[in-house]
Amino acid sequence: MHTTEQFTNNICINNEFALLMGRSLIENCIIIGNEHLYEHDVYYPTFRNCILDFELPPEAIDGGGNLWADPLFADAENGDFHLQPNSPAIDAGFDTTASYYPPFDMDYHERVFNDIIDIGVFEYGAPPLGTLRGYTLTTQNGEPVDYVLLKINEQDGWFEFSDSSGYYEFKLPAGTYDLYAERVFYDDGAEYGIEIEAGEITEQDIELLSQVS
């Protein structure tokens, strides 16, 4: 049995080998300028909504949406892999609603902009995310509570843990959010209607009532 590895919204450029994985699903990736495709045997890799500069080998599966074109990076020679305004990678990705996509790109800008995800690591024209940060504290005396589970709008995909000092941080698109906090030996805490603005920092501490006297 071979486990399928997923390789999503990445770039692989000018390497000796493009892929090091076994059974692979490669989607929304830019793979160009590499000397060889595989280092080891690869079992039926699927390429979907990728920009490529090589013909798919017989053992590969064409998942559709692939492009054979210049991705039009801003300045690839100097390591700038942002997209030019006329890049074919813009709005050409696959599956914009899957929960495994983080809500941000490599610049901490919104990952899906204009309703369709871009191919590659940067989302062209997307606004920056806002930052929600603060501390988890006890209601009784304001002391920090460590390792608290924090959820945004009680969605399973958006969660963080506060650190040993009680500090937490989220990167979020502009909008209004509810923040929930859970930890053993404490009553759950919540803060509602937190406004997040693009590119701005919002400070919000959240208190939990200890169940231990």
C-alpha atoms as a PDB file:
ATOM      1  CA  MET A   1       0.000   0.000   0.000  1.00  0.00           C
ATOM      2  CA  HIS A   2       1.310   3.444  -0.921  1.00  0.00           C
ATOM      3  CA  THR A   3       0.194   6.576   0.912  1.00  0.00           C
ATOM      4  CA  THR A   4      -0.820   9.534  -1.233  1.00  0.00           C
ATOM      5  CA  GLU A   5       1.129  12.688  -0.426  1.00  0.00           C
ATOM      6  CA  GLN A   6      -0.425  16.049  -1.285  1.00  0.00           C
ATOM      7  CA  PHE A   7       1.636  18.908  -2.665  1.00  0.00           C
ATOM      8  CA  THR A   8      -0.455  22.065  -2.950  1.00  0.00           C
ATOM      9  CA  ASN A   9       0.192  25.700  -3.946  1.00  0.00           C
ATOM     10  CA  ASN A  10       3.945  25.387  -4.118  1.00  0.00           C
ATOM     11  CA  ILE A  11       6.648  26.195  -6.617  1.00  0.00           C
ATOM     12  CA  CYS A  12       9.498  23.907  -7.642  1.00  0.00           C
ATOM     13  CA  ILE A  13      11.976  25.682  -9.899  1.00  0.00           C
ATOM     14  CA  ASN A  14      15.516  25.014 -11.124  1.00  0.00           C
ATOM     15  CA  ASN A  15      16.203  21.979  -8.946  1.00  0.00           C
ATOM     16  CA  GLU A  16      17.906  18.695  -9.764  1.00  0.00           C
ATOM     17  CA  PHE A  17      14.671  16.845  -8.953  1.00  0.00           C
ATOM     18  CA  ALA A  18      11.152  18.262  -8.875  1.00  0.00           C
ATOM     19  CA  LEU A  19       9.480  15.548  -6.778  1.00  0.00           C
ATOM     20  CA  LEU A  20      10.769  13.337  -3.981  1.00  0.00           C
ATOM     21  CA  MET A  21       7.476  11.701  -3.008  1.00  0.00           C
ATOM     22  CA  GLY A  22       5.828   8.357  -3.757  1.00  0.00           C
ATOM     23  CA  ARG A  23       2.153   8.352  -4.703  1.00  0.00           C
ATOM     24  CA  SER A  24       1.455  12.065  -5.093  1.00  0.00           C
ATOM     25  CA  LEU A  25      -1.332  14.539  -5.748  1.00  0.00           C
ATOM     26  CA  ILE A  26       0.194  17.749  -7.053  1.00  0.00           C
ATOM     27  CA  GLU A  27      -2.210  20.653  -7.479  1.00  0.00           C
ATOM     28  CA  ASN A  28      -1.987  24.420  -7.926  1.00  0.00           C
ATOM     29  CA  CYS A  29       1.797  24.142  -8.252  1.00  0.00           C
ATOM     30  CA  ILE A  30       4.347  25.664 -10.626  1.00  0.00           C
ATOM     31  CA  ILE A  31       6.998  23.122 -11.633  1.00  0.00           C
ATOM     32  CA  ILE A  32       9.492  24.425 -14.184  1.00  0.00           C
ATOM     33  CA  GLY A  33      13.201  24.430 -14.954  1.00  0.00           C
ATOM     34  CA  ASN A  34      14.078  21.214 -13.112  1.00  0.00           C
ATOM     35  CA  GLU A  35      16.642  18.735 -14.452  1.00  0.00           C
ATOM     36  CA  HIS A  36      14.606  15.625 -13.590  1.00  0.00           C
ATOM     37  CA  LEU A  37      11.032  15.026 -12.493  1.00  0.00           C
ATOM     38  CA  TYR A  38      11.625  12.257  -9.922  1.00  0.00           C
ATOM     39  CA  GLU A  39      14.461  11.168  -7.683  1.00  0.00           C
ATOM     40  CA  HIS A  40      12.840   7.821  -6.815  1.00  0.00           C
ATOM     41  CA  ASP A  41      10.039   5.733  -8.264  1.00  0.00           C
ATOM     42  CA  VAL A  42       6.755   7.621  -8.133  1.00  0.00           C
ATOM     43  CA  TYR A  43       3.462   5.752  -8.238  1.00  0.00           C
ATOM     44  CA  TYR A  44       0.914   7.313 -10.573  1.00  0.00           C
ATOM     45  CA  PRO A  45       1.307  10.975  -9.581  1.00  0.00           C
ATOM     46  CA  THR A  46      -1.686  13.155 -10.386  1.00  0.00           C
ATOM     47  CA  PHE A  47      -1.071  16.676 -11.681  1.00  0.00           C
ATOM     48  CA  ARG A  48      -4.041  19.030 -11.381  1.00  0.00           C
ATOM     49  CA  ASN A  49      -4.203  22.746 -12.202  1.00  0.00           C
ATOM     50  CA  CYS A  50      -0.431  23.088 -12.369  1.00  0.00           C
ATOM     51  CA  ILE A  51       1.869  25.114 -14.606  1.00  0.00           C
ATOM     52  CA  LEU A  52       4.444  22.762 -16.144  1.00  0.00           C
ATOM     53  CA  ASP A  53       7.238  22.830 -18.698  1.00  0.00           C
ATOM     54  CA  PHE A  54       7.446  19.074 -19.377  1.00  0.00           C
ATOM     55  CA  GLU A  55       5.229  16.440 -20.917  1.00  0.00           C
ATOM     56  CA  LEU A  56       3.528  14.217 -18.384  1.00  0.00           C
ATOM     57  CA  PRO A  57       5.195  10.783 -18.328  1.00  0.00           C
ATOM     58  CA  PRO A  58       3.111   7.674 -19.077  1.00  0.00           C
ATOM     59  CA  GLU A  59       2.756   6.768 -15.384  1.00  0.00           C
ATOM     60  CA  ALA A  60       1.369  10.215 -14.487  1.00  0.00           C
ATOM     61  CA  ILE A  61      -2.322  11.096 -14.353  1.00  0.00           C
ATOM     62  CA  ASP A  62      -3.581  14.328 -15.894  1.00  0.00           C
ATOM     63  CA  GLY A  63      -6.128  15.595 -13.386  1.00  0.00           C
ATOM     64  CA  GLY A  64      -7.160  18.466 -15.662  1.00  0.00           C
ATOM     65  CA  GLY A  65      -6.606  22.190 -15.564  1.00  0.00           C
ATOM     66  CA  ASN A  66      -2.866  21.966 -16.236  1.00  0.00           C
ATOM     67  CA  LEU A  67      -1.142  24.701 -18.235  1.00  0.00           C
ATOM     68  CA  TRP A  68       2.041  24.648 -20.287  1.00  0.00           C
ATOM     69  CA  ALA A  69       2.980  28.314 -20.179  1.00  0.00           C
ATOM     70  CA  ASP A  70       5.358  30.883 -18.737  1.00  0.00           C
ATOM     71  CA  PRO A  71       3.992  31.675 -15.234  1.00  0.00           C
ATOM     72  CA  LEU A  72       5.210  35.274 -15.606  1.00  0.00           C
ATOM     73  CA  PHE A  73       6.851  35.803 -12.253  1.00  0.00           C
ATOM     74  CA  ALA A  74       7.728  39.338 -11.218  1.00  0.00           C
ATOM     75  CA  ASP A  75      11.489  38.614 -11.115  1.00  0.00           C
ATOM     76  CA  ALA A  76      12.306  34.914 -10.875  1.00  0.00           C
ATOM     77  CA  GLU A  77      16.047  35.434 -11.398  1.00  0.00           C
ATOM     78  CA  ASN A  78      16.188  37.410  -8.157  1.00  0.00           C
ATOM     79  CA  GLY A  79      13.815  35.161  -6.243  1.00  0.00           C
ATOM     80  CA  ASP A  80      10.623  37.212  -6.602  1.00  0.00           C
ATOM     81  CA  PHE A  81       7.890  34.700  -7.399  1.00  0.00           C
ATOM     82  CA  HIS A  82       4.953  37.071  -7.156  1.00  0.00           C
ATOM     83  CA  LEU A  83       2.750  37.031 -10.237  1.00  0.00           C
ATOM     84  CA  GLN A  84       2.660  39.688 -12.927  1.00  0.00           C
ATOM     85  CA  PRO A  85      -0.800  41.156 -13.723  1.00  0.00           C
ATOM     86  CA  ASN A  86      -1.132  39.027 -16.880  1.00  0.00           C
ATOM     87  CA  SER A  87       0.135  35.762 -15.379  1.00  0.00           C
ATOM     88  CA  PRO A  88      -1.794  32.648 -16.483  1.00  0.00           C
ATOM     89  CA  ALA A  89      -1.582  31.436 -12.865  1.00  0.00           C
ATOM     90  CA  ILE A  90      -4.131  34.031 -11.695  1.00  0.00           C
ATOM     91  CA  ASP A  91      -7.567  32.555 -10.938  1.00  0.00           C
ATOM     92  CA  ALA A  92      -6.471  29.227 -12.456  1.00  0.00           C
ATOM     93  CA  GLY A  93      -6.285  26.973  -9.387  1.00  0.00           C
ATOM     94  CA  PHE A  94      -8.403  24.061  -8.222  1.00  0.00           C
ATOM     95  CA  ASP A  95     -10.909  23.718  -5.384  1.00  0.00           C
ATOM     96  CA  THR A  96     -11.148  27.035  -3.583  1.00  0.00           C
ATOM     97  CA  THR A  97     -13.314  25.749  -0.731  1.00  0.00           C
ATOM     98  CA  ALA A  98     -11.246  22.830   0.604  1.00  0.00           C
ATOM     99  CA  SER A  99     -10.617  23.144   4.342  1.00  0.00           C
ATOM    100  CA  TYR A 100      -6.950  22.130   4.037  1.00  0.00           C
ATOM    101  CA  TYR A 101      -6.006  25.445   2.444  1.00  0.00           C
ATOM    102  CA  PRO A 102      -4.718  27.997   4.942  1.00  0.00           C
ATOM    103  CA  PRO A 103      -6.558  31.337   4.657  1.00  0.00           C
ATOM    104  CA  PHE A 104      -3.360  33.161   3.642  1.00  0.00           C
ATOM    105  CA  ASP A 105      -0.497  33.034   1.153  1.00  0.00           C
ATOM    106  CA  MET A 106       3.252  33.444   1.762  1.00  0.00           C
ATOM    107  CA  ASP A 107       2.773  37.197   2.314  1.00  0.00           C
ATOM    108  CA  TYR A 108      -0.072  36.671   4.806  1.00  0.00           C
ATOM    109  CA  HIS A 109      -2.493  38.010   2.227  1.00  0.00           C
ATOM    110  CA  GLU A 110      -5.882  36.394   1.657  1.00  0.00           C
ATOM    111  CA  ARG A 111      -5.385  33.031  -0.016  1.00  0.00           C
ATOM    112  CA  VAL A 112      -8.483  33.102  -2.235  1.00  0.00           C
ATOM    113  CA  PHE A 113      -9.135  36.402  -4.006  1.00  0.00           C
ATOM    114  CA  ASN A 114     -11.790  37.004  -6.676  1.00  0.00           C
ATOM    115  CA  ASP A 115     -13.383  33.662  -5.721  1.00  0.00           C
ATOM    116  CA  ILE A 116     -10.768  31.447  -7.436  1.00  0.00           C
ATOM    117  CA  ILE A 117      -7.424  30.464  -5.961  1.00  0.00           C
ATOM    118  CA  ASP A 118      -4.254  31.265  -7.903  1.00  0.00           C
ATOM    119  CA  ILE A 119      -1.598  28.722  -8.854  1.00  0.00           C
ATOM    120  CA  GLY A 120       1.627  29.106  -6.868  1.00  0.00           C
ATOM    121  CA  VAL A 121       2.543  30.539  -3.473  1.00  0.00           C
ATOM    122  CA  PHE A 122       1.226  34.112  -3.867  1.00  0.00           C
ATOM    123  CA  GLU A 123      -2.333  35.326  -4.472  1.00  0.00           C
ATOM    124  CA  TYR A 124      -2.277  38.201  -6.933  1.00  0.00           C
ATOM    125  CA  GLY A 125      -3.968  41.425  -5.771  1.00  0.00           C
ATOM    126  CA  ALA A 126      -5.190  39.953  -2.492  1.00  0.00           C
ATOM    127  CA  PRO A 127      -5.508  42.268   0.533  1.00  0.00           C
ATOM    128  CA  PRO A 128      -3.381  41.610   3.625  1.00  0.00           C
ATOM    129  CA  LEU A 129      -4.873  39.722   6.513  1.00  0.00           C
ATOM    130  CA  GLY A 130      -5.568  41.355   9.827  1.00  0.00           C
ATOM    131  CA  THR A 131      -4.020  40.134  13.068  1.00  0.00           C
ATOM    132  CA  LEU A 132      -6.031  39.149  16.137  1.00  0.00           C
ATOM    133  CA  ARG A 133      -3.827  38.702  19.169  1.00  0.00           C
ATOM    134  CA  GLY A 134      -3.967  38.820  22.937  1.00  0.00           C
ATOM    135  CA  TYR A 135      -3.685  36.758  26.106  1.00  0.00           C
ATOM    136  CA  THR A 136      -5.756  34.091  27.823  1.00  0.00           C
ATOM    137  CA  LEU A 137      -6.221  35.144  31.455  1.00  0.00           C
ATOM    138  CA  THR A 138      -7.967  33.981  34.608  1.00  0.00           C
ATOM    139  CA  THR A 139     -11.121  35.852  35.549  1.00  0.00           C
ATOM    140  CA  GLN A 140     -10.156  35.739  39.222  1.00  0.00           C
ATOM    141  CA  ASN A 141      -6.837  37.600  39.146  1.00  0.00           C
ATOM    142  CA  GLY A 142      -5.811  38.230  35.545  1.00  0.00           C
ATOM    143  CA  GLU A 143      -2.970  35.713  35.652  1.00  0.00           C
ATOM    144  CA  PRO A 144      -2.121  34.072  32.303  1.00  0.00           C
ATOM    145  CA  VAL A 145      -3.610  30.688  31.445  1.00  0.00           C
ATOM    146  CA  ASP A 146      -1.324  28.597  29.269  1.00  0.00           C
ATOM    147  CA  TYR A 147      -2.134  26.232  26.392  1.00  0.00           C
ATOM    148  CA  VAL A 148      -5.756  27.267  25.920  1.00  0.00           C
ATOM    149  CA  LEU A 149      -7.557  26.003  22.819  1.00  0.00           C
ATOM    150  CA  LEU A 150      -8.925  28.995  20.892  1.00  0.00           C
ATOM    151  CA  LYS A 151     -11.406  28.722  18.026  1.00  0.00           C
ATOM    152  CA  ILE A 152     -12.725  31.289  15.582  1.00  0.00           C
ATOM    153  CA  ASN A 153     -16.509  31.073  15.133  1.00  0.00           C
ATOM    154  CA  GLU A 154     -16.238  27.544  16.604  1.00  0.00           C
ATOM    155  CA  GLN A 155     -14.982  26.258  13.243  1.00  0.00           C
ATOM    156  CA  ASP A 156     -12.702  23.243  13.463  1.00  0.00           C
ATOM    157  CA  GLY A 157     -10.336  24.586  10.800  1.00  0.00           C
ATOM    158  CA  TRP A 158      -9.549  27.871  12.593  1.00  0.00           C
ATOM    159  CA  PHE A 159      -7.905  27.125  15.911  1.00  0.00           C
ATOM    160  CA  GLU A 160      -4.749  27.974  17.805  1.00  0.00           C
ATOM    161  CA  PHE A 161      -3.343  27.310  21.266  1.00  0.00           C
ATOM    162  CA  SER A 162      -2.067  30.026  23.529  1.00  0.00           C
ATOM    163  CA  ASP A 163       1.580  29.552  24.480  1.00  0.00           C
ATOM    164  CA  SER A 164       3.177  29.127  27.904  1.00  0.00           C
ATOM    165  CA  SER A 165       2.681  32.845  28.624  1.00  0.00           C
ATOM    166  CA  GLY A 166      -0.968  32.796  27.508  1.00  0.00           C
ATOM    167  CA  TYR A 167      -0.239  34.635  24.245  1.00  0.00           C
ATOM    168  CA  TYR A 168      -2.155  33.755  21.071  1.00  0.00           C
ATOM    169  CA  GLU A 169      -2.327  35.112  17.534  1.00  0.00           C
ATOM    170  CA  PHE A 170      -4.549  34.577  14.475  1.00  0.00           C
ATOM    171  CA  LYS A 171      -4.214  35.860  10.910  1.00  0.00           C
ATOM    172  CA  LEU A 172      -7.705  36.551   9.534  1.00  0.00           C
ATOM    173  CA  PRO A 173      -9.412  38.188   6.562  1.00  0.00           C
ATOM    174  CA  ALA A 174     -11.276  41.405   7.308  1.00  0.00           C
ATOM    175  CA  GLY A 175     -14.600  40.710   8.987  1.00  0.00           C
ATOM    176  CA  THR A 176     -16.398  40.183  12.288  1.00  0.00           C
ATOM    177  CA  TYR A 177     -15.558  37.135  14.391  1.00  0.00           C
ATOM    178  CA  ASP A 178     -16.419  35.364  17.619  1.00  0.00           C
ATOM    179  CA  LEU A 179     -13.571  33.914  19.686  1.00  0.00           C
ATOM    180  CA  TYR A 180     -14.030  30.855  21.917  1.00  0.00           C
ATOM    181  CA  ALA A 181     -11.622  29.487  24.534  1.00  0.00           C
ATOM    182  CA  GLU A 182     -11.492  26.041  26.149  1.00  0.00           C
ATOM    183  CA  ARG A 183      -9.214  24.463  28.738  1.00  0.00           C
ATOM    184  CA  VAL A 184      -9.524  21.683  31.270  1.00  0.00           C
ATOM    185  CA  PHE A 185     -10.339  22.897  34.809  1.00  0.00           C
ATOM    186  CA  TYR A 186     -11.742  26.186  33.460  1.00  0.00           C
ATOM    187  CA  ASP A 187     -15.169  27.296  32.312  1.00  0.00           C
ATOM    188  CA  ASP A 188     -15.238  28.107  28.614  1.00  0.00           C
ATOM    189  CA  GLY A 189     -14.700  31.731  27.642  1.00  0.00           C
ATOM    190  CA  ALA A 190     -15.920  33.730  24.666  1.00  0.00           C
ATOM    191  CA  GLU A 191     -15.665  37.173  23.097  1.00  0.00           C
ATOM    192  CA  TYR A 192     -18.194  38.163  20.434  1.00  0.00           C
ATOM    193  CA  GLY A 193     -18.268  40.577  17.523  1.00  0.00           C
ATOM    194  CA  ILE A 194     -14.531  41.215  17.192  1.00  0.00           C
ATOM    195  CA  GLU A 195     -13.862  43.489  14.214  1.00  0.00           C
ATOM    196  CA  ILE A 196     -10.805  42.665  12.096  1.00  0.00           C
ATOM    197  CA  GLU A 197      -9.506  45.115   9.479  1.00  0.00           C
ATOM    198  CA  ALA A 198      -7.164  44.246   6.621  1.00  0.00           C
ATOM    199  CA  GLY A 199      -3.534  44.809   7.563  1.00  0.00           C
ATOM    200  CA  GLU A 200      -4.395  46.009  11.088  1.00  0.00           C
ATOM    201  CA  ILE A 201      -3.722  44.530  14.539  1.00  0.00           C
ATOM    202  CA  THR A 202      -6.626  43.953  16.930  1.00  0.00           C
ATOM    203  CA  GLU A 203      -5.842  43.271  20.593  1.00  0.00           C
ATOM    204  CA  GLN A 204      -8.317  41.074  22.481  1.00  0.00           C
ATOM    205  CA  ASP A 205      -7.661  39.273  25.759  1.00  0.00           C
ATOM    206  CA  ILE A 206     -10.048  36.507  26.765  1.00  0.00           C
ATOM    207  CA  GLU A 207     -10.820  35.425  30.328  1.00  0.00           C
ATOM    208  CA  LEU A 208     -11.577  31.974  31.716  1.00  0.00           C
ATOM    209  CA  LEU A 209     -13.033  31.213  35.147  1.00  0.00           C
ATOM    210  CA  SER A 210     -11.043  28.612  37.072  1.00  0.00           C
ATOM    211  CA  GLN A 211     -13.065  25.679  38.433  1.00  0.00           C
ATOM    212  CA  VAL A 212     -10.424  25.089  41.098  1.00  0.00           C
ATOM    213  CA  SER A 213     -10.623  27.263  44.187  1.00  0.00           C
END
